[in-house]
mmCIF file of C-alpha atoms in Angstrom:
data_model
loop_
_atom_site.group_PDB
_atom_site.id
_atom_site.type_symbol
_atom_site.label_atom_id
_atom_site.label_comp_id
_atom_site.label_asym_id
_atom_site.label_seq_id
_atom_site.Cartn_x
_atom_site.Cartn_y
_atom_site.Cartn_z
ATOM 1 C CA MET A 1 115.153 93.348 105.012
ATOM 2 C CA THR A 2 116.121 94.128 108.341
ATOM 3 C CA LEU A 3 117.700 96.912 110.161
ATOM 4 C CA PRO A 4 121.051 96.619 111.998
ATOM 5 C CA ASP A 5 120.809 96.392 115.939
ATOM 6 C CA GLY A 6 120.458 99.781 117.671
ATOM 7 C CA LEU A 7 118.209 101.167 114.800
ATOM 8 C CA ARG A 8 114.458 101.288 114.442
ATOM 9 C CA LEU A 9 112.012 102.222 111.499
ATOM 10 C CA ARG A 10 109.058 104.558 112.464
ATOM 11 C CA ARG A 11 106.471 106.744 110.888
ATOM 12 C CA ALA A 12 107.898 110.366 110.965
ATOM 13 C CA HIS A 13 105.859 113.062 112.853
ATOM 14 C CA PRO A 14 106.108 116.962 112.882
ATOM 15 C CA GLN A 15 108.333 116.887 115.923
ATOM 16 C CA ASP A 16 111.174 115.163 113.895
ATOM 17 C CA LEU A 17 111.434 118.428 111.510
ATOM 18 C CA ASP A 18 114.762 119.647 113.109
ATOM 19 C CA ASP A 19 116.281 116.371 112.867
ATOM 20 C CA ILE A 20 115.231 115.722 109.451
ATOM 21 C CA MET A 21 116.232 119.365 108.331
ATOM 22 C CA TRP A 22 119.785 118.822 109.823
ATOM 23 C CA LEU A 23 120.071 115.380 107.871
ATOM 24 C CA GLU A 24 118.558 117.201 104.682
ATOM 25 C CA HIS A 25 121.189 119.936 104.730
ATOM 26 C CA VAL A 26 124.221 117.500 105.169
ATOM 27 C CA SER A 27 122.776 115.266 102.602
ATOM 28 C CA PHE A 28 121.863 117.957 100.030
ATOM 29 C CA PRO A 29 124.077 120.989 100.765
ATOM 30 C CA THR A 30 123.309 122.903 97.705
ATOM 31 C CA ASP A 31 119.645 122.039 96.956
ATOM 32 C CA ALA A 32 118.168 121.199 100.442
ATOM 33 C CA TRP A 33 114.361 121.674 100.892
ATOM 34 C CA SER A 34 113.305 124.563 103.161
ATOM 35 C CA ALA A 35 112.000 123.712 106.620
ATOM 36 C CA SER A 36 108.743 125.080 105.620
ATOM 37 C CA GLN A 37 108.450 122.789 102.619
ATOM 38 C CA MET A 38 109.474 119.741 104.737
ATOM 39 C CA SER A 39 106.969 120.739 107.426
ATOM 40 C CA GLY A 40 104.243 120.906 104.798
ATOM 41 C CA GLU A 41 105.196 117.351 103.720
ATOM 42 C CA LEU A 42 105.140 116.034 107.189
ATOM 43 C CA TYR A 43 101.668 117.523 107.759
ATOM 44 C CA SER A 44 100.141 116.520 104.565
ATOM 45 C CA PRO A 45 97.386 113.991 104.464
ATOM 46 C CA HIS A 46 98.786 112.728 101.263
ATOM 47 C CA GLY A 47 102.250 112.158 102.586
ATOM 48 C CA TYR A 48 103.845 109.083 104.125
ATOM 49 C CA TYR A 49 107.198 109.922 105.763
ATOM 50 C CA ILE A 50 109.269 107.508 107.694
ATOM 51 C CA VAL A 51 112.525 107.971 109.601
ATOM 52 C CA ILE A 52 115.225 105.612 110.984
ATOM 53 C CA GLU A 53 116.560 106.316 114.336
ATOM 54 C CA THR A 54 119.091 105.230 116.770
ATOM 55 C CA VAL A 55 117.608 103.415 119.948
ATOM 56 C CA ASP A 56 120.778 103.275 121.900
ATOM 57 C CA GLU A 57 120.449 103.786 125.711
ATOM 58 C CA PRO A 58 121.054 106.350 127.325
ATOM 59 C CA ALA A 59 121.481 108.682 124.260
ATOM 60 C CA ALA A 60 118.485 110.388 122.803
ATOM 61 C CA PRO A 61 117.395 108.878 119.596
ATOM 62 C CA LEU A 62 119.130 110.429 116.456
ATOM 63 C CA VAL A 63 117.529 110.363 113.033
ATOM 64 C CA VAL A 64 119.970 108.723 110.637
ATOM 65 C CA GLY A 65 117.697 108.354 107.623
ATOM 66 C CA TYR A 66 114.180 109.467 106.344
ATOM 67 C CA ALA A 67 112.131 109.012 103.163
ATOM 68 C CA GLY A 68 108.690 110.278 101.978
ATOM 69 C CA LEU A 69 106.142 109.203 99.493
ATOM 70 C CA SER A 70 103.250 111.268 98.203
ATOM 71 C CA SER A 71 100.070 109.914 96.697
ATOM 72 C CA LEU A 72 96.522 111.450 96.651
ATOM 73 C CA THR A 73 93.806 109.150 98.081
ATOM 74 C CA GLY A 74 92.454 106.812 95.396
ATOM 75 C CA ASN A 75 95.115 107.801 92.869
ATOM 76 C CA PRO A 76 97.017 104.770 91.264
ATOM 77 C CA VAL A 77 100.148 107.012 91.062
ATOM 78 C CA ALA A 78 102.625 108.000 93.756
ATOM 79 C CA ASP A 79 105.941 109.890 93.770
ATOM 80 C CA VAL A 80 108.955 109.164 95.991
ATOM 81 C CA GLN A 81 109.560 112.781 97.247
ATOM 82 C CA THR A 82 112.996 112.318 99.102
ATOM 83 C CA ILE A 83 115.169 109.679 100.659
ATOM 84 C CA ALA A 84 118.378 110.308 102.527
ATOM 85 C CA VAL A 85 120.801 108.395 104.867
ATOM 86 C CA ALA A 86 123.476 109.846 107.127
ATOM 87 C CA ALA A 87 126.920 109.502 105.617
ATOM 88 C CA ASP A 88 128.195 107.378 108.566
ATOM 89 C CA GLN A 89 125.221 105.014 108.035
ATOM 90 C CA ARG A 90 125.700 104.370 104.307
ATOM 91 C CA GLY A 91 126.447 101.020 103.081
ATOM 92 C CA LYS A 92 124.243 99.201 105.668
ATOM 93 C CA GLY A 93 121.133 98.732 103.537
ATOM 94 C CA LEU A 94 119.372 101.582 105.404
ATOM 95 C CA GLY A 95 118.412 103.129 101.878
ATOM 96 C CA ARG A 96 117.035 99.917 100.880
ATOM 97 C CA VAL A 97 114.906 99.449 103.978
ATOM 98 C CA LEU A 98 113.428 103.016 103.660
ATOM 99 C CA PHE A 99 112.656 102.522 99.923
ATOM 100 C CA THR A 100 111.159 99.006 100.661
ATOM 101 C CA GLU A 101 108.831 100.727 103.219
ATOM 102 C CA LEU A 102 107.632 103.470 100.825
ATOM 103 C CA LEU A 103 106.840 100.894 98.192
ATOM 104 C CA ASP A 104 104.921 98.769 100.642
ATOM 105 C CA GLU A 105 102.911 101.762 101.702
ATOM 106 C CA ALA A 106 102.309 102.639 98.077
ATOM 107 C CA ARG A 107 100.919 98.964 97.593
ATOM 108 C CA ARG A 108 98.761 99.431 100.578
ATOM 109 C CA ARG A 109 97.320 102.584 99.119
ATOM 110 C CA GLY A 110 96.483 100.717 95.746
ATOM 111 C CA VAL A 111 99.129 102.500 93.879
ATOM 112 C CA ARG A 112 100.022 100.965 90.682
ATOM 113 C CA GLU A 113 102.714 103.278 89.310
ATOM 114 C CA VAL A 114 105.451 104.957 91.311
ATOM 115 C CA PHE A 115 107.723 107.866 89.926
ATOM 116 C CA LEU A 116 110.798 109.423 91.160
ATOM 117 C CA GLU A 117 113.596 111.971 90.131
ATOM 118 C CA VAL A 118 117.133 111.109 90.800
ATOM 119 C CA ARG A 119 120.350 113.239 90.304
ATOM 120 C CA ALA A 120 122.055 112.144 87.075
ATOM 121 C CA ASP A 121 125.429 112.192 88.946
ATOM 122 C CA ASN A 122 124.223 109.848 91.714
ATOM 123 C CA PRO A 123 124.884 106.303 90.299
ATOM 124 C CA VAL A 124 124.693 104.667 93.688
ATOM 125 C CA ALA A 125 120.887 105.712 94.002
ATOM 126 C CA GLN A 126 120.276 104.900 90.354
ATOM 127 C CA SER A 127 121.464 101.351 90.802
ATOM 128 C CA MET A 128 119.350 100.765 93.967
ATOM 129 C CA TYR A 129 116.229 102.209 92.122
ATOM 130 C CA THR A 130 117.076 99.990 89.061
ATOM 131 C CA ALA A 131 117.450 96.773 91.298
ATOM 132 C CA PHE A 132 113.676 97.648 92.448
ATOM 133 C CA GLY A 133 112.669 97.615 88.976
ATOM 134 C CA PHE A 134 112.651 101.282 88.103
ATOM 135 C CA GLU A 135 113.414 102.381 84.594
ATOM 136 C CA HIS A 136 114.899 105.722 83.509
ATOM 137 C CA ILE A 137 112.060 107.044 81.267
ATOM 138 C CA ALA A 138 113.136 110.788 80.796
ATOM 139 C CA THR A 139 115.770 113.373 81.687
ATOM 140 C CA ARG A 140 114.964 116.976 83.212
ATOM 141 C CA PRO A 141 117.919 119.172 82.119
ATOM 142 C CA ARG A 142 119.307 121.376 84.977
ATOM 143 C CA TYR A 143 116.674 120.153 87.373
ATOM 144 C CA TYR A 144 118.774 120.509 90.422
ATOM 145 C CA GLN A 145 119.693 124.018 91.388
ATOM 146 C CA PRO A 146 121.920 125.816 91.814
ATOM 147 C CA ASP A 147 124.191 122.992 90.534
ATOM 148 C CA GLY A 148 122.426 122.694 87.134
ATOM 149 C CA VAL A 149 122.412 118.720 87.478
ATOM 150 C CA ASP A 150 119.985 116.904 85.258
ATOM 151 C CA ALA A 151 117.364 114.756 87.050
ATOM 152 C CA TRP A 152 116.519 111.267 85.761
ATOM 153 C CA VAL A 153 112.927 110.619 85.931
ATOM 154 C CA MET A 154 112.472 106.985 86.801
ATOM 155 C CA ARG A 155 109.091 104.762 86.938
ATOM 156 C CA ALA A 156 108.031 101.383 88.023
ATOM 157 C CA GLU A 157 104.901 99.453 88.074
ATOM 158 C CA LEU A 158 103.865 97.849 91.267
ATOM 159 C CA PRO A 159 102.184 94.450 91.374
ATOM 160 C CA GLY A 160 98.518 94.292 91.994
ATOM 161 C CA PRO A 161 96.980 93.755 95.425
ATOM 162 C CA ASP A 162 97.094 89.960 95.204
ATOM 163 C CA ALA A 163 100.865 89.962 94.819
ATOM 164 C CA GLU A 164 102.576 89.072 97.946
ATOM 165 C CA ARG A 165 104.040 92.219 99.757
ATOM 166 C CA SER A 166 107.760 92.344 100.298
ATOM 167 C CA SER A 167 107.884 92.880 104.036
ATOM 168 C CA GLY A 168 104.915 90.956 105.137
ATOM 169 C CA VAL A 169 103.827 93.483 108.026
ATOM 170 C CA GLY A 170 101.183 96.067 108.060
ATOM 171 C CA PRO A 171 101.697 99.837 108.209
ATOM 172 C CA ILE A 172 104.266 100.920 110.685
ATOM 173 C CA GLY A 173 102.919 100.815 114.269
ATOM 174 C CA GLN A 174 99.920 98.533 113.544
ATOM 175 C CA GLU A 175 101.972 95.314 114.377
ATOM 176 C CA ALA A 176 102.420 96.636 117.803
ATOM 177 C CA LEU A 177 98.665 97.371 118.181
ATOM 178 C CA GLY A 178 97.690 93.721 116.841
ATOM 179 C CA GLU A 179 96.156 95.307 113.940
ATOM 180 C CA ARG A 180 98.135 93.355 111.100
ATOM 181 C CA ASP A 181 96.184 92.772 107.993
#
């Protein structure tokens, strides 16, 4: 899966907080995470956050998508924490690129099972997750507040370490350093 021209995928860093929070608030106006929650995620040693940003010169890069995964070291289970794509960038496959990279990182960490929650009123996201092999295993009533929207809990098993990775590259940034595995 490749990105359209003018965009790049990279590891998020704490300096991205303002850009991520802007996108968080426009994507999830009623139930956005707080800046302190997101900051904690960006600094967490258990998290893996990525962004897609514009790389058009001379404008400064603009974050147009982000996603995060959480997994404790050595734990075979991970959780997709969040994923968002700017409204004007939707329909271009950016969500799939972000999600593929999260699943690739989960595999690199030895994760065998991934969980996520998705709004019951978001069939586009549900469809994408299902296409990646996720199954709806439970419903959390009125999980998303203040809207009172149910959450679907979805789960997928990941292939073992000898299975072929979907992207074929190492962790983001390593390919530039010649450290591909």
